[in-house]
Amino acid sequence: MGLVKISENMHANLRSASVALSRSINAQAEHWMRIGMLAELHPALD
């Protein structure tokens, strides 16, 4: 496991989304990273 530096704004967005979606901040960050990874791997899906 490693550390990832993110902006304060992104952290605030993660915190808000994690509360709304009942996830931990780490789980929310992983969820968004997974979505971004899949979007880049499959650009035709947009």
Tab-separated table of C-alpha atoms in Angstrom:
chain	number	residue	atom	x	y	z
A	1	MET	CA	0.000	0.000	0.000
A	2	GLY	CA	1.267	3.465	-0.788
A	3	LEU	CA	0.367	7.083	-0.327
A	4	VAL	CA	-1.083	9.287	-3.035
A	5	LYS	CA	-0.952	13.063	-2.749
A	6	ILE	CA	-4.152	14.795	-3.808
A	7	SER	CA	-5.364	18.375	-3.633
A	8	GLU	CA	-7.400	19.646	-0.711
A	9	ASN	CA	-10.305	20.178	-3.132
A	10	MET	CA	-10.223	16.546	-4.277
A	11	HIS	CA	-10.026	15.381	-0.658
A	12	ALA	CA	-13.092	17.475	0.192
A	13	ASN	CA	-14.950	15.971	-2.780
A	14	LEU	CA	-13.936	12.474	-1.687
A	15	ARG	CA	-15.074	13.160	1.862
A	16	SER	CA	-18.493	14.416	0.699
A	17	ALA	CA	-19.020	11.523	-1.704
A	18	SER	CA	-17.877	8.933	0.818
A	19	VAL	CA	-20.441	10.144	3.358
A	20	ALA	CA	-23.244	10.271	0.777
A	21	LEU	CA	-22.433	6.803	-0.561
A	22	SER	CA	-21.556	5.135	2.778
A	23	ARG	CA	-17.968	4.344	1.808
A	24	SER	CA	-14.690	5.106	3.509
A	25	ILE	CA	-12.636	7.874	1.933
A	26	ASN	CA	-10.133	5.246	0.732
A	27	ALA	CA	-12.895	3.092	-0.764
A	28	GLN	CA	-14.374	6.131	-2.536
A	29	ALA	CA	-10.959	7.089	-3.935
A	30	GLU	CA	-10.417	3.530	-5.195
A	31	HIS	CA	-13.886	3.532	-6.756
A	32	TRP	CA	-13.229	6.782	-8.641
A	33	MET	CA	-9.752	5.608	-9.707
A	34	ARG	CA	-11.211	2.349	-11.006
A	35	ILE	CA	-13.838	4.258	-13.022
A	36	GLY	CA	-11.154	6.550	-14.443
A	37	MET	CA	-8.915	3.604	-15.313
A	38	LEU	CA	-11.768	1.827	-17.107
A	39	ALA	CA	-12.706	5.029	-18.952
A	40	GLU	CA	-9.146	5.403	-20.251
A	41	LEU	CA	-8.859	1.720	-21.182
A	42	HIS	CA	-12.188	1.773	-23.061
A	43	PRO	CA	-12.566	5.241	-24.649
A	44	ALA	CA	-15.385	4.041	-26.920
A	45	LEU	CA	-17.680	3.671	-23.886
A	46	ASP	CA	-18.199	7.408	-23.474
